[in-house]
Short mmCIF file of C-alpha atoms and ligand atoms in Angstrom, two decimals:
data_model
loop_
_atom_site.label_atom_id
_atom_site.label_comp_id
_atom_site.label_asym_id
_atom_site.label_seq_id
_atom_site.Cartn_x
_atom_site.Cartn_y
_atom_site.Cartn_z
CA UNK X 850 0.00 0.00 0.00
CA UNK X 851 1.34 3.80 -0.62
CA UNK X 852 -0.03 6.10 1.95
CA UNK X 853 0.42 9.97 1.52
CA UNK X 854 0.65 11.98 4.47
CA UNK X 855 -0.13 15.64 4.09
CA UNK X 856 1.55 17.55 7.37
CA UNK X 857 4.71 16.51 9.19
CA UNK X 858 3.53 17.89 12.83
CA UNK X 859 3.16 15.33 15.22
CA UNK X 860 0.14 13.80 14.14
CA UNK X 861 1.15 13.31 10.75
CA UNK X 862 4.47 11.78 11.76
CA UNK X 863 2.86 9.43 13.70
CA UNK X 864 0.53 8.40 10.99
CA UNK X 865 3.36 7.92 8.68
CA UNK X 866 4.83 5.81 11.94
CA UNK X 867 2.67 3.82 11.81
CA UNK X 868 2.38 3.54 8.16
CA UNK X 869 5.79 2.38 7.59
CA UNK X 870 5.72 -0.40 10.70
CA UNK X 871 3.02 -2.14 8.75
CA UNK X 872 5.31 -2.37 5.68
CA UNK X 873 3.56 0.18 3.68
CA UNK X 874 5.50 2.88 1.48
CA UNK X 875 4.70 6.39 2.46
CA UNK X 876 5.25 9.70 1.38
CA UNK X 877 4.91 12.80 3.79
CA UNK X 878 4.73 16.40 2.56
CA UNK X 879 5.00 19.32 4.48
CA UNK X 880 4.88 23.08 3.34
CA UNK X 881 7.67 24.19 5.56
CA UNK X 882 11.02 23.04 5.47
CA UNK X 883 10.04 21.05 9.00
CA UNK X 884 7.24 21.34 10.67
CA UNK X 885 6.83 24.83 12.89
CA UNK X 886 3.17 24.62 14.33
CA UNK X 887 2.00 23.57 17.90
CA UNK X 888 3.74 20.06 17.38
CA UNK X 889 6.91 21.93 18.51
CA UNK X 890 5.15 25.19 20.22
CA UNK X 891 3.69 22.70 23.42
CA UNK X 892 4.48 21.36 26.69
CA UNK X 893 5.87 18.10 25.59
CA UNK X 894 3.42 16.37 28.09
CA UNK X 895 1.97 13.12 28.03
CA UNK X 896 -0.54 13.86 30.19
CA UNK X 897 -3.13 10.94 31.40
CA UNK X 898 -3.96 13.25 34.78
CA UNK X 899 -6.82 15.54 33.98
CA UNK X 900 -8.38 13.29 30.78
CA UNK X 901 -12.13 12.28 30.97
CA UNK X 902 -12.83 8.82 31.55
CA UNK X 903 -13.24 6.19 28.84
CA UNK X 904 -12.12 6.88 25.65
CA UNK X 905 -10.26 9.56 26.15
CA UNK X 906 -8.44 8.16 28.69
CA UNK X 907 -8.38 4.76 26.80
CA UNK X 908 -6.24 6.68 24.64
CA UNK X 909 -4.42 8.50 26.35
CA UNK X 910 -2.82 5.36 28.28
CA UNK X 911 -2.41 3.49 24.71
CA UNK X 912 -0.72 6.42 23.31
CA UNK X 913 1.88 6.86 26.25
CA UNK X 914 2.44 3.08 26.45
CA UNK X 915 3.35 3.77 22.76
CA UNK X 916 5.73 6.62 23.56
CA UNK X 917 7.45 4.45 25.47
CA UNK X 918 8.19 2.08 22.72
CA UNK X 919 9.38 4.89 20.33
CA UNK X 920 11.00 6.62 23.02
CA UNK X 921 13.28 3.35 23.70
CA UNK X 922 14.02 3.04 20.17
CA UNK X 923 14.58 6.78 19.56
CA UNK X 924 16.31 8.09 22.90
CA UNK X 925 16.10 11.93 21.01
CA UNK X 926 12.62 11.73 21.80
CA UNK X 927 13.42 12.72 25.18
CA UNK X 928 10.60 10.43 26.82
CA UNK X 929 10.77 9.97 30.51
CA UNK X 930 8.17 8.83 33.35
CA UNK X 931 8.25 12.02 35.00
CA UNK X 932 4.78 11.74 36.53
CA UNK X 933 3.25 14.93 37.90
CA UNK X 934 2.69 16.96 41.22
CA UNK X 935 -0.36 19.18 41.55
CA UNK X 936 0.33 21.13 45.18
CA UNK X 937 -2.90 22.09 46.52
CA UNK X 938 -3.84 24.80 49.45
CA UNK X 939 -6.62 24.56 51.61
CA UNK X 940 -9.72 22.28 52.25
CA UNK X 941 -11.27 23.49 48.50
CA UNK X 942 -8.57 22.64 46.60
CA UNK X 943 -7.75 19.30 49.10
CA UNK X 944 -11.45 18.33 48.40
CA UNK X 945 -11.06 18.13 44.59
CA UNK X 946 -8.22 15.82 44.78
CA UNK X 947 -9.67 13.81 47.16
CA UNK X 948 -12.44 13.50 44.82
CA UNK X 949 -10.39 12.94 41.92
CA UNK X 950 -8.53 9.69 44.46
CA UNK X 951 -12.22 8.47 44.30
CA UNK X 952 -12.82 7.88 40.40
CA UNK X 953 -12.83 4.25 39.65
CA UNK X 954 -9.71 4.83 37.66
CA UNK X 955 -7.51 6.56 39.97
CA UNK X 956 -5.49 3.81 39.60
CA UNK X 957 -4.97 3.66 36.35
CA UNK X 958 -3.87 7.08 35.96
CA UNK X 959 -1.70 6.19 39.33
CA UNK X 960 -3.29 9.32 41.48
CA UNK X 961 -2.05 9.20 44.74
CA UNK X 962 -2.49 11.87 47.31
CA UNK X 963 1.12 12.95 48.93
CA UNK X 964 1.52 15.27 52.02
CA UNK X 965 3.43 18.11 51.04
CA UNK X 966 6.87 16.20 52.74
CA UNK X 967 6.27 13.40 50.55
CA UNK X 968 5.76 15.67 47.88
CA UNK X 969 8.82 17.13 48.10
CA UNK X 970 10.82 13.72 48.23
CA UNK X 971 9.41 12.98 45.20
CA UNK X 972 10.20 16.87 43.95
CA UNK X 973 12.54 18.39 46.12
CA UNK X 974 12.72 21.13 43.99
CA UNK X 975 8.99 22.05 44.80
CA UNK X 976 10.17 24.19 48.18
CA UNK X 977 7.68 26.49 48.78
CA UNK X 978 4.69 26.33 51.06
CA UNK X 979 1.60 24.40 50.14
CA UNK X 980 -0.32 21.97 51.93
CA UNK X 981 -0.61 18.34 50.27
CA UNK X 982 0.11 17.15 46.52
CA UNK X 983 -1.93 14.98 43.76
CA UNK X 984 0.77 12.68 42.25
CA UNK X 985 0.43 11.33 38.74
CA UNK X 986 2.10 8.42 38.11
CA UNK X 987 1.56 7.98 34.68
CA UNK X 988 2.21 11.37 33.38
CA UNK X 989 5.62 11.85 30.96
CA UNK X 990 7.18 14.06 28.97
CA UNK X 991 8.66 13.96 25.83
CA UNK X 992 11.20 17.46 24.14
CA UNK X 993 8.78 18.70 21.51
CA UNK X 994 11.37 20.72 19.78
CA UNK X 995 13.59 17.74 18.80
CA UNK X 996 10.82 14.98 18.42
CA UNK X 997 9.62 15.53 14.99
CA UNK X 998 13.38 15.91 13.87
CA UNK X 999 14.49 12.79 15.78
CA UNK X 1000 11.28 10.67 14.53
CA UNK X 1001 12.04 11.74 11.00
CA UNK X 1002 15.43 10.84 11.00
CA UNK X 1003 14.12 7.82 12.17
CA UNK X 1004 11.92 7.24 9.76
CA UNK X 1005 14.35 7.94 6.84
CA UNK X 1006 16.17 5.20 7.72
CA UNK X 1007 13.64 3.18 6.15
CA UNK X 1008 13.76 2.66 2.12
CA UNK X 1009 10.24 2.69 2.27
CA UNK X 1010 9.61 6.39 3.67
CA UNK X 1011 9.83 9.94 1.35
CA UNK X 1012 9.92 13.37 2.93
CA UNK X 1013 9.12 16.07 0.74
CA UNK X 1014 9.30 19.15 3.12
CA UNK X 1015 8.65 23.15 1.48
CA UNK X 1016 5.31 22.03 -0.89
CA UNK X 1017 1.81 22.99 0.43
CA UNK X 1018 -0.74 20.80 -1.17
CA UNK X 1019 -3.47 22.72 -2.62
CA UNK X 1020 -5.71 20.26 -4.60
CA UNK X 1021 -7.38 16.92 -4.64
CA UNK X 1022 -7.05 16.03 -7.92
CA UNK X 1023 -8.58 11.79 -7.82
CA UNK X 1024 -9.45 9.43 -5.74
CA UNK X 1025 -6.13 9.16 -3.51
CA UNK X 1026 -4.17 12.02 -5.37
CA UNK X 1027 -3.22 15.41 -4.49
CA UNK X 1028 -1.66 18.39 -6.48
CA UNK X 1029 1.13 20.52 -4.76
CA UNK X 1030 2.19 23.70 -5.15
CA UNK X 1031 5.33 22.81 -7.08
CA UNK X 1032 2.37 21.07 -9.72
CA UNK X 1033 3.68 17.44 -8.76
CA UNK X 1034 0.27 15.33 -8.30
CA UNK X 1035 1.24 12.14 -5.38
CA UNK X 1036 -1.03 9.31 -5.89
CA UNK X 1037 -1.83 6.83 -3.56
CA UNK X 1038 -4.34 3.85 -1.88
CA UNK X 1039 -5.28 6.94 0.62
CA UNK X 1040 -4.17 10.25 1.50
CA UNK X 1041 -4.66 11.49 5.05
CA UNK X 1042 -4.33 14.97 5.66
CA UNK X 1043 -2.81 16.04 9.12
CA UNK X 1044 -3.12 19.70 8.73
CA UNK X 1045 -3.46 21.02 12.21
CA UNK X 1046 -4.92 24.19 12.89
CA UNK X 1047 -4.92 25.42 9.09
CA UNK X 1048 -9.11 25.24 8.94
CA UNK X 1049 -9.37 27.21 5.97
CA UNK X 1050 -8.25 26.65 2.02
CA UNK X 1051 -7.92 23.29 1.11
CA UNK X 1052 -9.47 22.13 4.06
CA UNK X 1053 -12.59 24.42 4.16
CA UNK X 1054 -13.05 23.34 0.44
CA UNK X 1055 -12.93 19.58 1.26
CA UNK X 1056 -14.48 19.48 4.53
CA UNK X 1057 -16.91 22.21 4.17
CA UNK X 1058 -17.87 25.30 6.94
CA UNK X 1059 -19.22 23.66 9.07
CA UNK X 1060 -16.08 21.69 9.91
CA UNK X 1061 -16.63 21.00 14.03
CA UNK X 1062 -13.37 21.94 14.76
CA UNK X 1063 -12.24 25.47 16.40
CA UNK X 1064 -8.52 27.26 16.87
CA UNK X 1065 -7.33 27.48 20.21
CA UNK X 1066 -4.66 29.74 21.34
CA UNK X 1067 -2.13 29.47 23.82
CA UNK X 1068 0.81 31.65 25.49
CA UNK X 1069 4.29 30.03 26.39
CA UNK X 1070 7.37 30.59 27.97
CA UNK X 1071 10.54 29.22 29.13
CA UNK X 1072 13.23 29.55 31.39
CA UNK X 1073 17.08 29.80 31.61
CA UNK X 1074 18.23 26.26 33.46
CA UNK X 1075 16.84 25.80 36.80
CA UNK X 1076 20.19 24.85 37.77
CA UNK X 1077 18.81 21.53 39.88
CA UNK X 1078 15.97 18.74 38.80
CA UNK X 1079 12.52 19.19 38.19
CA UNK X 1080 12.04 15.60 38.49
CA UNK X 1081 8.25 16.03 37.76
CA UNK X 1082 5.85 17.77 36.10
CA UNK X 1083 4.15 20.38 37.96
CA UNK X 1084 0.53 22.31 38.02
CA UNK X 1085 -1.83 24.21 39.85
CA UNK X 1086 -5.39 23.85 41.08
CA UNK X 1087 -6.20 26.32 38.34
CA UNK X 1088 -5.85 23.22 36.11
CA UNK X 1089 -8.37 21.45 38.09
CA UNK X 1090 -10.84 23.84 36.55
CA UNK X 1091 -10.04 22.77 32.83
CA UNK X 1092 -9.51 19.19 33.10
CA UNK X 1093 -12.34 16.95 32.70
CA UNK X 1094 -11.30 14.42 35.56
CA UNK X 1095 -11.63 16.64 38.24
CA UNK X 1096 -15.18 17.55 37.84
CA UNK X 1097 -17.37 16.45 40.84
CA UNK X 1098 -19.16 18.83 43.67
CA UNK X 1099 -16.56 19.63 44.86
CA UNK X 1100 -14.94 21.35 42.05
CA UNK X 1101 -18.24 23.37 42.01
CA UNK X 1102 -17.70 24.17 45.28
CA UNK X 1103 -14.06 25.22 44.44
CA UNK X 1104 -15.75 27.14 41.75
CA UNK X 1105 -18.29 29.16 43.40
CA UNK X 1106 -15.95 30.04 46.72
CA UNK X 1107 -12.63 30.32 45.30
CA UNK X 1108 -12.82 32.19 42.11
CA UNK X 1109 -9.70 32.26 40.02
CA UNK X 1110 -7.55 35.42 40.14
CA UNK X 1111 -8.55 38.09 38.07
CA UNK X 1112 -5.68 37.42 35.26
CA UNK X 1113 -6.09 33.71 35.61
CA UNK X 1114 -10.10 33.83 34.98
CA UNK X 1115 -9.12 36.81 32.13
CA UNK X 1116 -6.90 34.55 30.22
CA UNK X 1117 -8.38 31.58 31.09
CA UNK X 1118 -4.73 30.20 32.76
CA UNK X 1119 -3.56 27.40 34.34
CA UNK X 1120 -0.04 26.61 35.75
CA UNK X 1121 1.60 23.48 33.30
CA UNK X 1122 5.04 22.94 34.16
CA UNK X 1123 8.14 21.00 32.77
CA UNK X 1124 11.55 20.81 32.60
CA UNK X 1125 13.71 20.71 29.12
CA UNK X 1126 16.58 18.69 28.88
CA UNK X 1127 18.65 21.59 29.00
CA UNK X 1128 17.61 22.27 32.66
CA UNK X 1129 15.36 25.41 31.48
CA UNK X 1130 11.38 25.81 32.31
CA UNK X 1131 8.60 25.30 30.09
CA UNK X 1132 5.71 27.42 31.49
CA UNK X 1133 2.04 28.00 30.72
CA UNK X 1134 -0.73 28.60 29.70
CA UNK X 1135 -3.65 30.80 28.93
CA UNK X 1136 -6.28 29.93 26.33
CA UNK X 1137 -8.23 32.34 23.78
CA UNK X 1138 -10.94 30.95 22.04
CA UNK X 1139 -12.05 34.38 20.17
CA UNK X 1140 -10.88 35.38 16.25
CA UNK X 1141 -9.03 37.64 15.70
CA UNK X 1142 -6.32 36.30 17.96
CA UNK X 1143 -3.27 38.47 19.43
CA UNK X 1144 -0.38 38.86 17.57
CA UNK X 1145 1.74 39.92 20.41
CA UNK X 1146 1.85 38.54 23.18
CA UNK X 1147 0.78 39.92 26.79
CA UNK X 1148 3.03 40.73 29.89
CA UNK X 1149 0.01 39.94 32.85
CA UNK X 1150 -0.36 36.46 32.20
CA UNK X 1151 3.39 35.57 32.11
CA UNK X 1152 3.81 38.14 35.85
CA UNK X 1153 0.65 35.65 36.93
CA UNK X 1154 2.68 32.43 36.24
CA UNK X 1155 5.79 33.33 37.73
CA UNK X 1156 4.32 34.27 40.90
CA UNK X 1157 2.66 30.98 40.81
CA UNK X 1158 5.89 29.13 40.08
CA UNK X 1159 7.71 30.93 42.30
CA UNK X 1160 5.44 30.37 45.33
CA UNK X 1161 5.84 26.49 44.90
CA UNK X 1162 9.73 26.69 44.10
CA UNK X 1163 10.14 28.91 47.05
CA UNK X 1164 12.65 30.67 44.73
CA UNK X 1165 12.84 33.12 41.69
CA UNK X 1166 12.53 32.06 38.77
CA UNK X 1167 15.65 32.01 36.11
CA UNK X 1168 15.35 34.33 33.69
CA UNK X 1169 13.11 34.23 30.89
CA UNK X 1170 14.78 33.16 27.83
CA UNK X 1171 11.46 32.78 25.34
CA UNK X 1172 7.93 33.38 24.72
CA UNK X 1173 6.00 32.58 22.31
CA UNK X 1174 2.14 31.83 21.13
CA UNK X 1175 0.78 28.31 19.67
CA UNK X 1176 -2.19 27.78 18.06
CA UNK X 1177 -3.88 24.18 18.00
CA UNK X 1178 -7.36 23.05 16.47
CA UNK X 1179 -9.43 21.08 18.95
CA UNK X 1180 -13.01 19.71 18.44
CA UNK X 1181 -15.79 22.07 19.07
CA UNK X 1182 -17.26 18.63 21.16
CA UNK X 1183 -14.38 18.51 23.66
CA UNK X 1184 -15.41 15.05 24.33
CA UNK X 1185 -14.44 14.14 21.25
CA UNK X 1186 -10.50 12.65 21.30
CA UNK X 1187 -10.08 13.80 17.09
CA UNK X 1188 -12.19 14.86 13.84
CA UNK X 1189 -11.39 11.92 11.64
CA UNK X 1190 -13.70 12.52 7.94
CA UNK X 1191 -13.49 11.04 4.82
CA UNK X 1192 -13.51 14.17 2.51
CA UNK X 1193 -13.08 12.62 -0.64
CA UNK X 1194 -12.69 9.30 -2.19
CA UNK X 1195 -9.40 8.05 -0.78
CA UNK X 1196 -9.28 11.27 1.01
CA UNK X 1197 -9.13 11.51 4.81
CA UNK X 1198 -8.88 14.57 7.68
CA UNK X 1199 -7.50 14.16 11.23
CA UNK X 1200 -7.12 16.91 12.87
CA UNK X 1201 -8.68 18.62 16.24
CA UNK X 1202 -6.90 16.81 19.13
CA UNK X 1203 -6.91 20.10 21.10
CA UNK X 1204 -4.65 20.42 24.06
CA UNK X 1205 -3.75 16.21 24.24
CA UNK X 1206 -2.43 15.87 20.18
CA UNK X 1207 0.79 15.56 21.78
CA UNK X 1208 -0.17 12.76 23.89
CA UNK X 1209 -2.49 11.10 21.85
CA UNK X 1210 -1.11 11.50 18.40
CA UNK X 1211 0.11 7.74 18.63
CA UNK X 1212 -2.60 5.83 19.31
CA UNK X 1213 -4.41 8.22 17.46
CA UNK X 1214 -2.29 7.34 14.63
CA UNK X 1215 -2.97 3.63 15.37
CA UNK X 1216 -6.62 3.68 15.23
CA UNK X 1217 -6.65 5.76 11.53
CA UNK X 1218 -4.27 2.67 10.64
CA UNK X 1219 -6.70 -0.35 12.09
CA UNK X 1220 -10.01 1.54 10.78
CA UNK X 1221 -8.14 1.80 7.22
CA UNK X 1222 -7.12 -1.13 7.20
CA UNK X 1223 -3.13 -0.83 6.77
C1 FAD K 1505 1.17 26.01 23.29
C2 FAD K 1505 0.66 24.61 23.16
C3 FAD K 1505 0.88 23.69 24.18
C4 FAD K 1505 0.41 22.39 24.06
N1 FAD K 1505 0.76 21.47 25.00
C5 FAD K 1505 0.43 20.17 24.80
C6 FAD K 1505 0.91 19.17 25.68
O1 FAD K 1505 1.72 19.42 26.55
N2 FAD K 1505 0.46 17.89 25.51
C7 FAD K 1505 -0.39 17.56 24.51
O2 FAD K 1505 -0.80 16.41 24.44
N3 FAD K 1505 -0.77 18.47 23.58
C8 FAD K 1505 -0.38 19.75 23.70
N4 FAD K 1505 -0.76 20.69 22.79
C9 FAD K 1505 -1.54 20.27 21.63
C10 FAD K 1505 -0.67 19.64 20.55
O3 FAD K 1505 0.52 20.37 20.41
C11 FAD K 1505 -1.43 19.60 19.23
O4 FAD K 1505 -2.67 18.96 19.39
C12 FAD K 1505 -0.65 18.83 18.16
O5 FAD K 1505 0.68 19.31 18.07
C13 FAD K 1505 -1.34 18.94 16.82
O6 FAD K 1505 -0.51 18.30 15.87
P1 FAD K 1505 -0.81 18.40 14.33
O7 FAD K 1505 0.19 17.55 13.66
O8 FAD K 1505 -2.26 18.15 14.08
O9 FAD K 1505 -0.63 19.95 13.97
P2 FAD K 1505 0.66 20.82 13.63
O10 FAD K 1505 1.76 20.60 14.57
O11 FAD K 1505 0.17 22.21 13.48
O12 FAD K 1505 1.13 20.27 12.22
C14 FAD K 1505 0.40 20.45 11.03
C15 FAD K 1505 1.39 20.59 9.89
O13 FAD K 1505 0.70 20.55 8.66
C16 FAD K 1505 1.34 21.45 7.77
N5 FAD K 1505 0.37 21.79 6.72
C17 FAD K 1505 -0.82 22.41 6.89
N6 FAD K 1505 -1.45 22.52 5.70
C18 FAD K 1505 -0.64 21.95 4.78
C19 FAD K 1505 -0.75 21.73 3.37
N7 FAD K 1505 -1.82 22.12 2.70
N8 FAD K 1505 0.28 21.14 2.72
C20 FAD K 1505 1.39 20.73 3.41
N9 FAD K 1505 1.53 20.88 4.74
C21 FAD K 1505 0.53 21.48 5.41
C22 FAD K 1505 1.72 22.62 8.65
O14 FAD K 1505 2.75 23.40 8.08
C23 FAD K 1505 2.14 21.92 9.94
O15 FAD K 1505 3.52 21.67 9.98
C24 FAD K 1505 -0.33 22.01 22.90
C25 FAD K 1505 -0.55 22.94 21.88
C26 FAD K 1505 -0.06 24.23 22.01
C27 FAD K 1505 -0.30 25.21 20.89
#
């Protein structure tokens, strides 16, 4: 079989992955000279924590278990088993977690609830004042700069695998063929196009308006090295708020009597935390959901995160060496894990993972492959 992949951020690598495991000859084509979008912009985090139950956790498990297996074969990947700490303060916040300990799969995401001194043997990093800590085992991290660059190089060790980076395609021109801009048509048993957050052109012509997909942006930043181990991931209650997982009464209650701060709840923020191989932070987020977005990027949110770092650290933070903005699609139905559609003969669209394409993109990947039948 010849498969044509149409993207080379993560979710198209992946697809190609998975494409070339199962023997099949593949050709990915990307209209940058490597891909630049939120494949490289995010957090690097698998994250199981905060998913809703069922099938989006279903995946979330089978996609880390799957970065495991790449991440063994390709060390550049930078996967590790960092698990997470969420430090909480105060019987609200305590309340949420313990509610979160009482799902029926708390142990499959491996929550456990740690005093703050337990916390900090786990994180001794994490020396500021707080009052316990919701540990997730199964959380990792991967370096999402280097990834797609490491996969690819990967990949091209195979004789069966084609990258064709700096051509956009434009057209469909057959059942399994697309024209590019260069005027080359690629023909194959299917084409899947892993476009990301690009909604309109070729994709608004294929899929149509009413494509149930939205943009979602996102503001980033990261440190100098810390100059000691973050061994895990960190975030803050605030997260509770966004994460499926934690919803239960007493979230409400955390809700109606302890309202996010006024940036926060403005920029609808969170604390995500992790640390780079090169010892640095990666710090965020805030989320806007309304067009036209920002293009600069704002000082408040990034003075709200580092006084939330810096209250669990118990130290200032090193300088700030970037920021940036990402922008990723995610389905208008959040419950929804991705937007797979058959837009033409041949022709198929995955896109809208939202905040988890990181994480999921493998097993995501995997199920396109079994329902295709590669
Ligand atoms: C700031 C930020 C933080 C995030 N943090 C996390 C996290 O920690 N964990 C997590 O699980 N998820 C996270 N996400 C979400 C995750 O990054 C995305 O869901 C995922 O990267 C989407 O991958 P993609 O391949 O669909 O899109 P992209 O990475 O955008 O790749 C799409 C590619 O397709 C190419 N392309 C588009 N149109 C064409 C065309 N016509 N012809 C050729 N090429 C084309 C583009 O150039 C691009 O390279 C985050 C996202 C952001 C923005």
């Amino acid at each position: 079989m010849r498969v044509i992949v149409v993207g080379a951020g993560v979710v198209g690598t992946l697809h190609a992955w998975h494409a070339v495991e199962r023997g099949h000859e593949v050709v990915q084509i990307e209209r940058e000279a490597e891909a630049r979008g939120a494949s490289l912009r995010n957090f690097g985090q698998i994250w199981v924590s905060g998913r809703a139950g069922g099938e989006e956790l279903e995946t979330a498990l089978r996609a880390r278990e799957l970065w495991e297996e790449i991440g063994a074969r390709v060390p550049a990947v930078g996967f590790r088993a960092n698990g997470s700490l969420t430090p909480v303060r105060g019987a609200l916040e305590l309340a949420v977690t313990e509610a979160a300990l009482a799902r029926p799969d708390a142990a499959a995401r491996g929550y456990k609830l740690l005093t703050a001194d337990e916390a900090r043997a786990v994180n001794p990093a994490l020396r500021g004042a707080f009052d316990a800590a919701l540990y997730c085992e199964r959380d990792a991290a991967v370096e999402p700069r280097t990834a797609q660059l490491a996969l690819r190089a990967e990949l091209l060790k195979s004789p069966n695998y084609t990258f064709l980076p700096g051509r956009e395609v434009r057209d469909v021109v057959g059942e399994g063929a697309v024209r590019d801009d260069h005027g080359d048509v690629h023909t194959g048993d299917v084409v899947v196009l892993c476009t990301g957050a690009w909604l309109g052109g070729l994709v608004r012509e294929l899929a149509g308006p009413e494509l149930p997909v939205r943009r979602v942006r996102l503001q980033m930043m990261q440190t100098d090295p810390l100059g000691e181990p973050l061994t895990t991931s960190v975030a803050d209650a605030d997260s509770f708020r966004y994460y499926p997982a934690y919803r239960s009464p007493a979230l409400d209650a955390l809700d109606a009597h302890q309202p996010q701060s006024a940036t926060a709840a403005a920029h609808r923020m969170q604390l995500l935390m992790v640390q780079r191989a090169d010892g640095g932070l990666t710090i965020g987020d805030t989320h806007e959901y309304e067009h036209p977005f920002a293009f600069d990027t704002l000082e408040d949110p990034y003075d709200h995160l580092t006084e939330v770092v810096e209250s669990f650290l118990g130290r200032p933070l090193p300088k700030i060496r970037r920021r940036w903005a990402g922008v990723y699609a995610q389905c208008v139905d959040p419950s929804r894990v991705v937007h797979r559609q058959r837009v033409r003969d041949g022709v198929w669209l995955v896109t809208g993972p939202g905040g988890r394409g990181m994480t999921c993109s493998p097993a995501i990947a995997e199920t396109t492959a079994d329902e295709l039948g590669w």
